[in-house]
């Protein structure tokens, strides 16, 4: 989902939330991929992936961490860092209101959750972006935390892993957000120059300033099935070229076919795959 | 000849056109209207002050996009000598929306690189309105590496609405091309001096748009997203790009205040196209003085200093307890 759609959805969610609360906690969840009603317990056991059609439900940063790291090994860093609203930005609503709402819904201070972890007993530093926090957009906090994540891995000479789902740079922090692309990319350059591994996982969706910086600068790029990955949003492209886009345009499969990523890996196999790759990369 | 004018400039242009007519009449010695001409000139001067001395953000964005505004090609001619243009990404094609090559800045051998906007429709079509495809950024990376290899300071000029949004651009890796260009800039062991001369549109601008010094022309802009894009996303198209421009903090003075750019080069009333030679001279002065400063920094510490500069771009809050970790 490009960031524009995220904003639309958020507004719709506001309207629908009252209605939603009236329905008791569901046992079933309808799959957006195949419309099948799925038993939630089973869906959770299956890493939030539809067993019928392989649709990957969006998951939180915490769920991703649980999915990728050894049980109980994650030690979060810089959790209290938060935005200062440097531009005093007011859109349809004040940026501070969007921040407050995102903090409430996610329990996070900003979109990135970073820290040390073990993967099959191997030490790594992990940075995960949660799409639920203002479309996973990168402002000063996400940029700083991802940079520190990379720097820590460089200093400790261990692999760094990022998991992205982001609409790109955060508009509400203007040029400060754009400059985070340069900051994170420069940190990747230093990590790489030190001969250390970097693996980037891209989930649905990863676009804009995040694909045009650290997320595509990894040694190995892995995508989740069907994830939307690209630079420009599909609607912007459609409006510019004034023609229909190919059916699978900007999907993970499209990106694999065009040589933009190394592989597409199911959520269930993600940890094992990363572990096997790191094993080839020394230390 | 009919001059291009934005709505807010139209009353002024009308008066100026009238003045031209009167001068033609006078020179044909049909009437003695010297006093009238004098009066009109005064009025024009007053109106020019009123029109341009307190520009809104949106008017600055308009001037940044003005078709008559000096372009990369104009600055190459005005500032440098002996330009040797280089072409191609060695993989797919030559993307002429980005140009660059060897040049001399007075006695200094340098490498220049910039977005190419056209001075007319023909050039704009040929140069894709300064909107690069991935091969443009890959050409930029080649040019950066040459600069690094031969120890030539890199002087870049930013003027793009943004990277080209298209099917082919995505197929050929627009995102990674920009990312790699940004990463390359961060590692160069030669001085990098950036001049934002018109539009600094998002990632497509940043790819050649940060360095040891960032200079901005007074009426240029540098933004995370175009005002139009911001308006359509944040307000669902219900407010104008004009309103979005106000909140994005994209003007030279605002960015200087935020510490994101280093220097502003003043423009004459009405924008750089009203005195292109003067603006080029002043821009050159800033580039030369930045280069003098940077040459004093040791070759080995340039990239480190650039990294520190990037590292200092923060604007976040952090409680003390997490700092002690
Ligand atoms: Zn399904």
Short mmCIF file of C-alpha atoms in Angstrom, two decimals, chain B:
data_model
loop_
_atom_site.label_atom_id
_atom_site.label_comp_id
_atom_site.label_asym_id
_atom_site.label_seq_id
_atom_site.Cartn_x
_atom_site.Cartn_y
_atom_site.Cartn_z
CA UNK B 1 7.72 39.24 -27.87
CA UNK B 2 5.27 37.96 -25.26
CA UNK B 3 6.97 37.31 -21.94
CA UNK B 4 6.16 34.41 -19.65
CA UNK B 5 4.53 35.66 -16.46
CA UNK B 6 2.85 34.10 -13.45
CA UNK B 7 -0.46 35.60 -12.29
CA UNK B 8 1.19 37.59 -9.53
CA UNK B 9 3.61 39.15 -12.03
CA UNK B 10 1.01 40.07 -14.63
CA UNK B 11 0.21 43.66 -13.53
CA UNK B 12 3.92 44.43 -13.59
CA UNK B 13 4.42 42.90 -17.03
CA UNK B 14 1.47 44.92 -18.35
CA UNK B 15 3.10 48.14 -17.21
CA UNK B 16 6.43 47.10 -18.65
CA UNK B 17 4.83 46.32 -21.99
CA UNK B 18 3.22 49.74 -21.96
CA UNK B 19 6.57 51.35 -21.24
CA UNK B 20 8.12 49.54 -24.20
CA UNK B 21 5.37 50.91 -26.46
CA UNK B 22 5.90 54.45 -25.23
CA UNK B 23 9.63 54.20 -25.78
CA UNK B 24 9.02 53.03 -29.36
CA UNK B 25 6.77 56.03 -29.94
CA UNK B 26 9.34 58.38 -28.50
CA UNK B 27 12.18 57.02 -30.55
CA UNK B 28 10.04 57.42 -33.66
CA UNK B 29 9.83 61.04 -32.51
CA UNK B 30 6.09 61.04 -32.97
CA UNK B 31 5.41 62.56 -29.58
CA UNK B 32 7.25 64.21 -26.74
CA UNK B 33 6.44 61.94 -23.86
CA UNK B 34 9.66 61.95 -21.88
CA UNK B 35 7.87 63.06 -18.71
CA UNK B 36 5.27 60.33 -19.05
CA UNK B 37 7.96 57.71 -19.54
CA UNK B 38 9.78 58.95 -16.50
CA UNK B 39 6.60 58.74 -14.43
CA UNK B 40 5.82 55.25 -15.67
CA UNK B 41 9.32 54.06 -14.89
CA UNK B 42 8.90 55.23 -11.32
CA UNK B 43 5.58 53.40 -11.03
CA UNK B 44 7.14 50.25 -12.42
CA UNK B 45 9.95 50.44 -9.93
CA UNK B 46 7.47 50.75 -7.05
CA UNK B 47 5.31 47.92 -8.33
CA UNK B 48 8.37 45.71 -8.83
CA UNK B 49 9.29 46.22 -5.19
CA UNK B 50 5.74 45.44 -4.08
CA UNK B 51 5.55 42.34 -6.28
CA UNK B 52 8.86 40.75 -5.44
CA UNK B 53 10.15 42.02 -2.10
CA UNK B 54 7.89 39.83 0.05
CA UNK B 55 7.43 36.64 -1.98
CA UNK B 56 5.24 33.89 -0.56
CA UNK B 57 6.62 30.36 -0.44
CA UNK B 58 4.53 29.38 -3.42
CA UNK B 59 5.76 32.35 -5.46
CA UNK B 60 9.32 31.26 -4.72
CA UNK B 61 8.47 27.74 -5.93
CA UNK B 62 7.08 29.33 -9.10
CA UNK B 63 10.26 31.34 -9.62
CA UNK B 64 12.32 28.18 -9.04
CA UNK B 65 10.39 26.65 -11.95
CA UNK B 66 10.38 29.73 -14.15
CA UNK B 67 11.06 28.76 -17.78
CA UNK B 68 13.51 31.65 -18.19
CA UNK B 69 15.47 30.77 -15.05
CA UNK B 70 19.15 30.02 -15.79
CA UNK B 71 19.80 26.28 -16.10
CA UNK B 72 22.76 23.96 -15.61
CA UNK B 73 23.90 24.68 -19.18
CA UNK B 74 23.95 28.40 -18.48
CA UNK B 75 26.06 27.97 -15.34
CA UNK B 76 28.49 25.67 -17.15
CA UNK B 77 29.07 28.47 -19.65
CA UNK B 78 29.18 31.26 -17.08
CA UNK B 79 31.28 29.67 -14.36
CA UNK B 80 33.61 27.15 -16.02
CA UNK B 81 35.91 26.84 -18.99
CA UNK B 82 37.13 23.90 -21.08
CA UNK B 83 34.12 21.67 -20.28
CA UNK B 84 34.56 18.12 -21.58
CA UNK B 85 31.19 16.39 -21.42
CA UNK B 86 31.07 12.68 -20.59
CA UNK B 87 28.31 10.33 -21.62
CA UNK B 88 26.64 7.07 -20.73
CA UNK B 89 26.24 4.55 -17.93
CA UNK B 90 28.10 1.77 -19.82
CA UNK B 91 25.06 -0.48 -19.38
CA UNK B 92 21.90 0.84 -21.01
CA UNK B 93 22.06 4.32 -22.50
CA UNK B 94 23.10 7.93 -22.14
CA UNK B 95 20.52 9.76 -20.03
CA UNK B 96 20.88 13.43 -20.92
CA UNK B 97 18.71 14.63 -18.02
CA UNK B 98 21.95 14.42 -16.07
CA UNK B 99 25.13 15.85 -17.51
CA UNK B 100 28.68 16.15 -16.32
CA UNK B 101 32.34 16.08 -17.11
CA UNK B 102 35.73 17.68 -16.65
CA UNK B 103 35.93 21.45 -16.38
CA UNK B 104 38.10 24.28 -15.14
CA UNK B 105 37.05 26.60 -12.35
CA UNK B 106 39.55 29.39 -12.98
CA UNK B 107 42.83 27.45 -12.64
CA UNK B 108 41.29 24.61 -10.66
CA UNK B 109 40.60 21.27 -12.40
CA UNK B 110 37.21 19.99 -11.25
CA UNK B 111 34.45 17.56 -12.17
CA UNK B 112 30.97 18.97 -12.65
CA UNK B 113 27.66 17.12 -12.51
CA UNK B 114 24.07 18.30 -12.65
CA UNK B 115 20.46 17.89 -13.65
CA UNK B 116 19.73 19.28 -17.09
CA UNK B 117 16.55 21.22 -17.59
CA UNK B 118 15.97 22.65 -21.02
CA UNK B 119 15.88 26.32 -22.00
CA UNK B 120 13.10 25.60 -24.49
CA UNK B 121 10.61 22.89 -25.39
CA UNK B 122 12.98 21.11 -27.72
CA UNK B 123 15.69 20.83 -25.09
CA UNK B 124 13.18 19.90 -22.42
CA UNK B 125 11.86 17.00 -24.45
CA UNK B 126 15.38 15.82 -25.25
CA UNK B 127 16.44 16.13 -21.62
CA UNK B 128 13.19 14.82 -20.11
CA UNK B 129 12.59 18.05 -18.13
CA UNK B 130 15.54 17.22 -15.90
CA UNK B 131 13.93 14.03 -14.61
CA UNK B 132 16.50 11.23 -14.65
CA UNK B 133 15.96 7.54 -15.20
CA UNK B 134 18.18 4.99 -13.42
CA UNK B 135 20.83 5.24 -16.14
CA UNK B 136 21.16 8.95 -15.36
CA UNK B 137 22.07 8.17 -11.76
CA UNK B 138 24.42 5.42 -12.92
CA UNK B 139 26.15 7.93 -15.18
CA UNK B 140 26.38 10.22 -12.14
CA UNK B 141 28.03 7.43 -10.14
CA UNK B 142 30.57 6.90 -12.96
CA UNK B 143 31.39 10.60 -12.95
CA UNK B 144 31.73 10.65 -9.14
CA UNK B 145 34.12 7.71 -9.26
CA UNK B 146 36.23 9.40 -11.91
CA UNK B 147 36.39 12.53 -9.78
CA UNK B 148 37.49 10.44 -6.82
CA UNK B 149 40.05 8.48 -8.80
CA UNK B 150 41.73 11.56 -10.23
CA UNK B 151 41.37 13.78 -7.19
CA UNK B 152 39.04 16.30 -8.82
CA UNK B 153 36.66 18.25 -6.57
CA UNK B 154 33.03 17.48 -7.45
CA UNK B 155 30.78 20.48 -8.13
CA UNK B 156 27.11 19.54 -8.55
CA UNK B 157 24.05 21.50 -9.68
CA UNK B 158 20.60 20.42 -8.52
CA UNK B 159 17.56 21.26 -10.65
CA UNK B 160 14.94 18.54 -10.99
CA UNK B 161 11.23 18.15 -10.24
CA UNK B 162 12.19 14.59 -9.22
CA UNK B 163 13.29 11.26 -10.62
CA UNK B 164 11.24 10.11 -13.60
CA UNK B 165 8.25 8.00 -12.59
CA UNK B 166 7.82 5.30 -15.24
CA UNK B 167 7.53 1.59 -15.90
CA UNK B 168 11.01 1.27 -17.38
CA UNK B 169 12.50 3.30 -14.53
CA UNK B 170 11.11 0.82 -12.01
CA UNK B 171 12.16 -2.19 -14.09
CA UNK B 172 15.73 -0.91 -14.22
CA UNK B 173 15.93 -0.10 -10.52
CA UNK B 174 15.20 3.59 -9.98
CA UNK B 175 15.33 3.11 -6.20
CA UNK B 176 18.66 1.33 -6.04
CA UNK B 177 20.22 3.66 -8.62
CA UNK B 178 19.37 6.65 -6.40
CA UNK B 179 20.45 4.81 -3.23
CA UNK B 180 23.82 3.88 -4.74
CA UNK B 181 24.37 7.41 -5.99
CA UNK B 182 23.70 8.75 -2.47
CA UNK B 183 26.03 6.15 -0.97
CA UNK B 184 28.77 7.01 -3.47
CA UNK B 185 28.54 10.71 -2.59
CA UNK B 186 29.00 9.90 1.09
CA UNK B 187 32.29 8.09 0.44
CA UNK B 188 34.12 10.45 -1.93
CA UNK B 189 37.58 11.56 -0.83
CA UNK B 190 37.36 14.78 -2.82
CA UNK B 191 35.49 17.97 -1.84
CA UNK B 192 31.80 17.89 -2.80
CA UNK B 193 30.06 21.23 -3.31
CA UNK B 194 26.35 21.29 -4.14
CA UNK B 195 24.45 24.22 -5.63
CA UNK B 196 20.65 24.06 -5.68
CA UNK B 197 19.83 26.35 -8.61
CA UNK B 198 16.11 25.66 -9.19
CA UNK B 199 14.04 22.71 -8.09
CA UNK B 200 15.35 20.24 -5.52
CA UNK B 201 12.71 17.55 -5.96
CA UNK B 202 12.97 14.73 -3.44
CA UNK B 203 15.21 11.65 -3.78
CA UNK B 204 15.88 12.43 -7.41
CA UNK B 205 17.60 15.63 -6.26
CA UNK B 206 19.30 14.14 -3.20
CA UNK B 207 21.10 11.57 -5.39
CA UNK B 208 23.52 14.36 -6.36
CA UNK B 209 22.32 16.81 -3.73
CA UNK B 210 24.36 16.62 -0.54
CA UNK B 211 27.99 17.22 0.18
CA UNK B 212 30.51 19.15 2.22
CA UNK B 213 28.79 22.44 1.38
CA UNK B 214 25.27 23.01 0.15
CA UNK B 215 24.64 26.37 -1.50
CA UNK B 216 21.12 27.45 -2.42
CA UNK B 217 19.99 30.22 -4.71
CA UNK B 218 17.54 32.45 -2.85
CA UNK B 219 14.48 31.41 -4.86
CA UNK B 220 15.29 27.75 -5.32
CA UNK B 221 13.57 25.09 -3.23
CA UNK B 222 14.59 21.72 -1.82
CA UNK B 223 11.86 19.40 -0.62
CA UNK B 224 11.05 15.89 0.55
CA UNK B 225 8.13 15.85 -1.90
CA UNK B 226 6.71 18.25 -4.48
CA UNK B 227 4.03 20.57 -3.07
CA UNK B 228 1.60 18.98 -5.56
CA UNK B 229 2.42 15.47 -4.31
CA UNK B 230 2.09 16.54 -0.69
CA UNK B 231 -1.26 18.22 -1.32
CA UNK B 232 -2.67 15.14 -3.01
CA UNK B 233 -1.50 12.76 -0.27
CA UNK B 234 -1.99 14.71 2.94
CA UNK B 235 -5.14 16.56 1.99
CA UNK B 236 -6.46 14.15 -0.59
CA UNK B 237 -6.17 16.92 -3.20
CA UNK B 238 -8.56 19.16 -1.31
CA UNK B 239 -6.12 21.97 -0.78
CA UNK B 240 -3.77 23.50 -3.25
CA UNK B 241 -0.08 22.87 -3.71
CA UNK B 242 0.25 26.48 -2.57
CA UNK B 243 -0.87 25.59 0.94
CA UNK B 244 1.29 22.45 1.00
CA UNK B 245 4.35 24.46 0.00
CA UNK B 246 3.86 26.69 3.07
CA UNK B 247 4.04 23.79 5.53
CA UNK B 248 6.84 21.77 3.90
CA UNK B 249 9.56 24.22 4.94
CA UNK B 250 11.28 24.01 1.56
CA UNK B 251 12.65 27.50 0.99
CA UNK B 252 16.33 28.41 1.18
CA UNK B 253 15.92 30.63 4.25
CA UNK B 254 13.94 27.99 6.16
CA UNK B 255 16.50 25.28 5.31
CA UNK B 256 19.33 27.57 6.40
CA UNK B 257 17.51 28.13 9.68
CA UNK B 258 17.17 24.35 10.14
CA UNK B 259 20.90 23.97 9.50
CA UNK B 260 20.35 21.78 6.45
CA UNK B 261 22.08 24.08 3.96
CA UNK B 262 25.16 26.26 4.41
CA UNK B 263 24.86 29.37 2.26
CA UNK B 264 22.28 31.35 0.31
CA UNK B 265 23.13 33.26 -2.85
CA UNK B 266 20.92 36.32 -3.27
CA UNK B 267 18.91 36.86 -6.44
CA UNK B 268 17.81 40.14 -8.00
CA UNK B 269 14.17 41.22 -7.58
CA UNK B 270 12.03 38.92 -9.69
CA UNK B 271 14.47 36.04 -9.76
CA UNK B 272 17.79 34.90 -11.22
CA UNK B 273 16.66 35.36 -14.84
CA UNK B 274 16.52 39.14 -14.31
CA UNK B 275 20.32 39.26 -13.97
CA UNK B 276 21.78 35.86 -14.87
CA UNK B 277 25.38 37.06 -15.20
CA UNK B 278 25.32 38.66 -11.75
CA UNK B 279 23.82 35.53 -10.14
CA UNK B 280 26.37 33.29 -11.86
CA UNK B 281 29.18 35.56 -10.65
CA UNK B 282 27.92 35.46 -7.05
CA UNK B 283 27.36 31.71 -7.17
CA UNK B 284 30.87 31.23 -8.52
CA UNK B 285 32.27 33.31 -5.66
CA UNK B 286 30.57 31.01 -3.13
CA UNK B 287 31.76 27.86 -4.90
CA UNK B 288 35.33 29.13 -5.06
CA UNK B 289 35.38 30.14 -1.39
CA UNK B 290 33.86 26.80 -0.33
CA UNK B 291 36.48 24.99 -2.38
CA UNK B 292 39.29 27.01 -0.80
CA UNK B 293 38.05 26.04 2.65
CA UNK B 294 37.66 22.39 1.76
CA UNK B 295 41.08 22.13 0.14
CA UNK B 296 42.54 23.02 3.54
CA UNK B 297 40.86 19.92 5.02
CA UNK B 298 43.03 16.84 4.64
CA UNK B 299 42.06 14.43 1.88
CA UNK B 300 41.74 11.60 4.38
CA UNK B 301 39.33 13.38 6.69
CA UNK B 302 36.93 14.83 4.09
CA UNK B 303 34.62 11.80 4.01
CA UNK B 304 34.71 11.58 7.83
CA UNK B 305 33.77 15.24 8.15
CA UNK B 306 30.95 14.73 5.65
CA UNK B 307 29.71 11.80 7.71
CA UNK B 308 29.79 13.88 10.89
CA UNK B 309 27.80 16.57 9.10
CA UNK B 310 25.13 14.01 8.10
CA UNK B 311 25.21 12.51 11.59
CA UNK B 312 24.35 15.88 13.10
CA UNK B 313 21.06 16.11 11.20
CA UNK B 314 18.80 15.03 14.03
CA UNK B 315 15.84 16.95 15.38
CA UNK B 316 14.55 14.21 17.71
CA UNK B 317 14.08 13.97 21.46
CA UNK B 318 15.58 11.29 23.64
CA UNK B 319 15.17 10.85 27.38
CA UNK B 320 18.45 10.62 29.28
CA UNK B 321 18.00 7.01 30.43
CA UNK B 322 18.30 5.64 26.91
CA UNK B 323 21.37 7.78 26.32
CA UNK B 324 23.29 6.01 29.07
CA UNK B 325 22.92 2.61 27.43
#
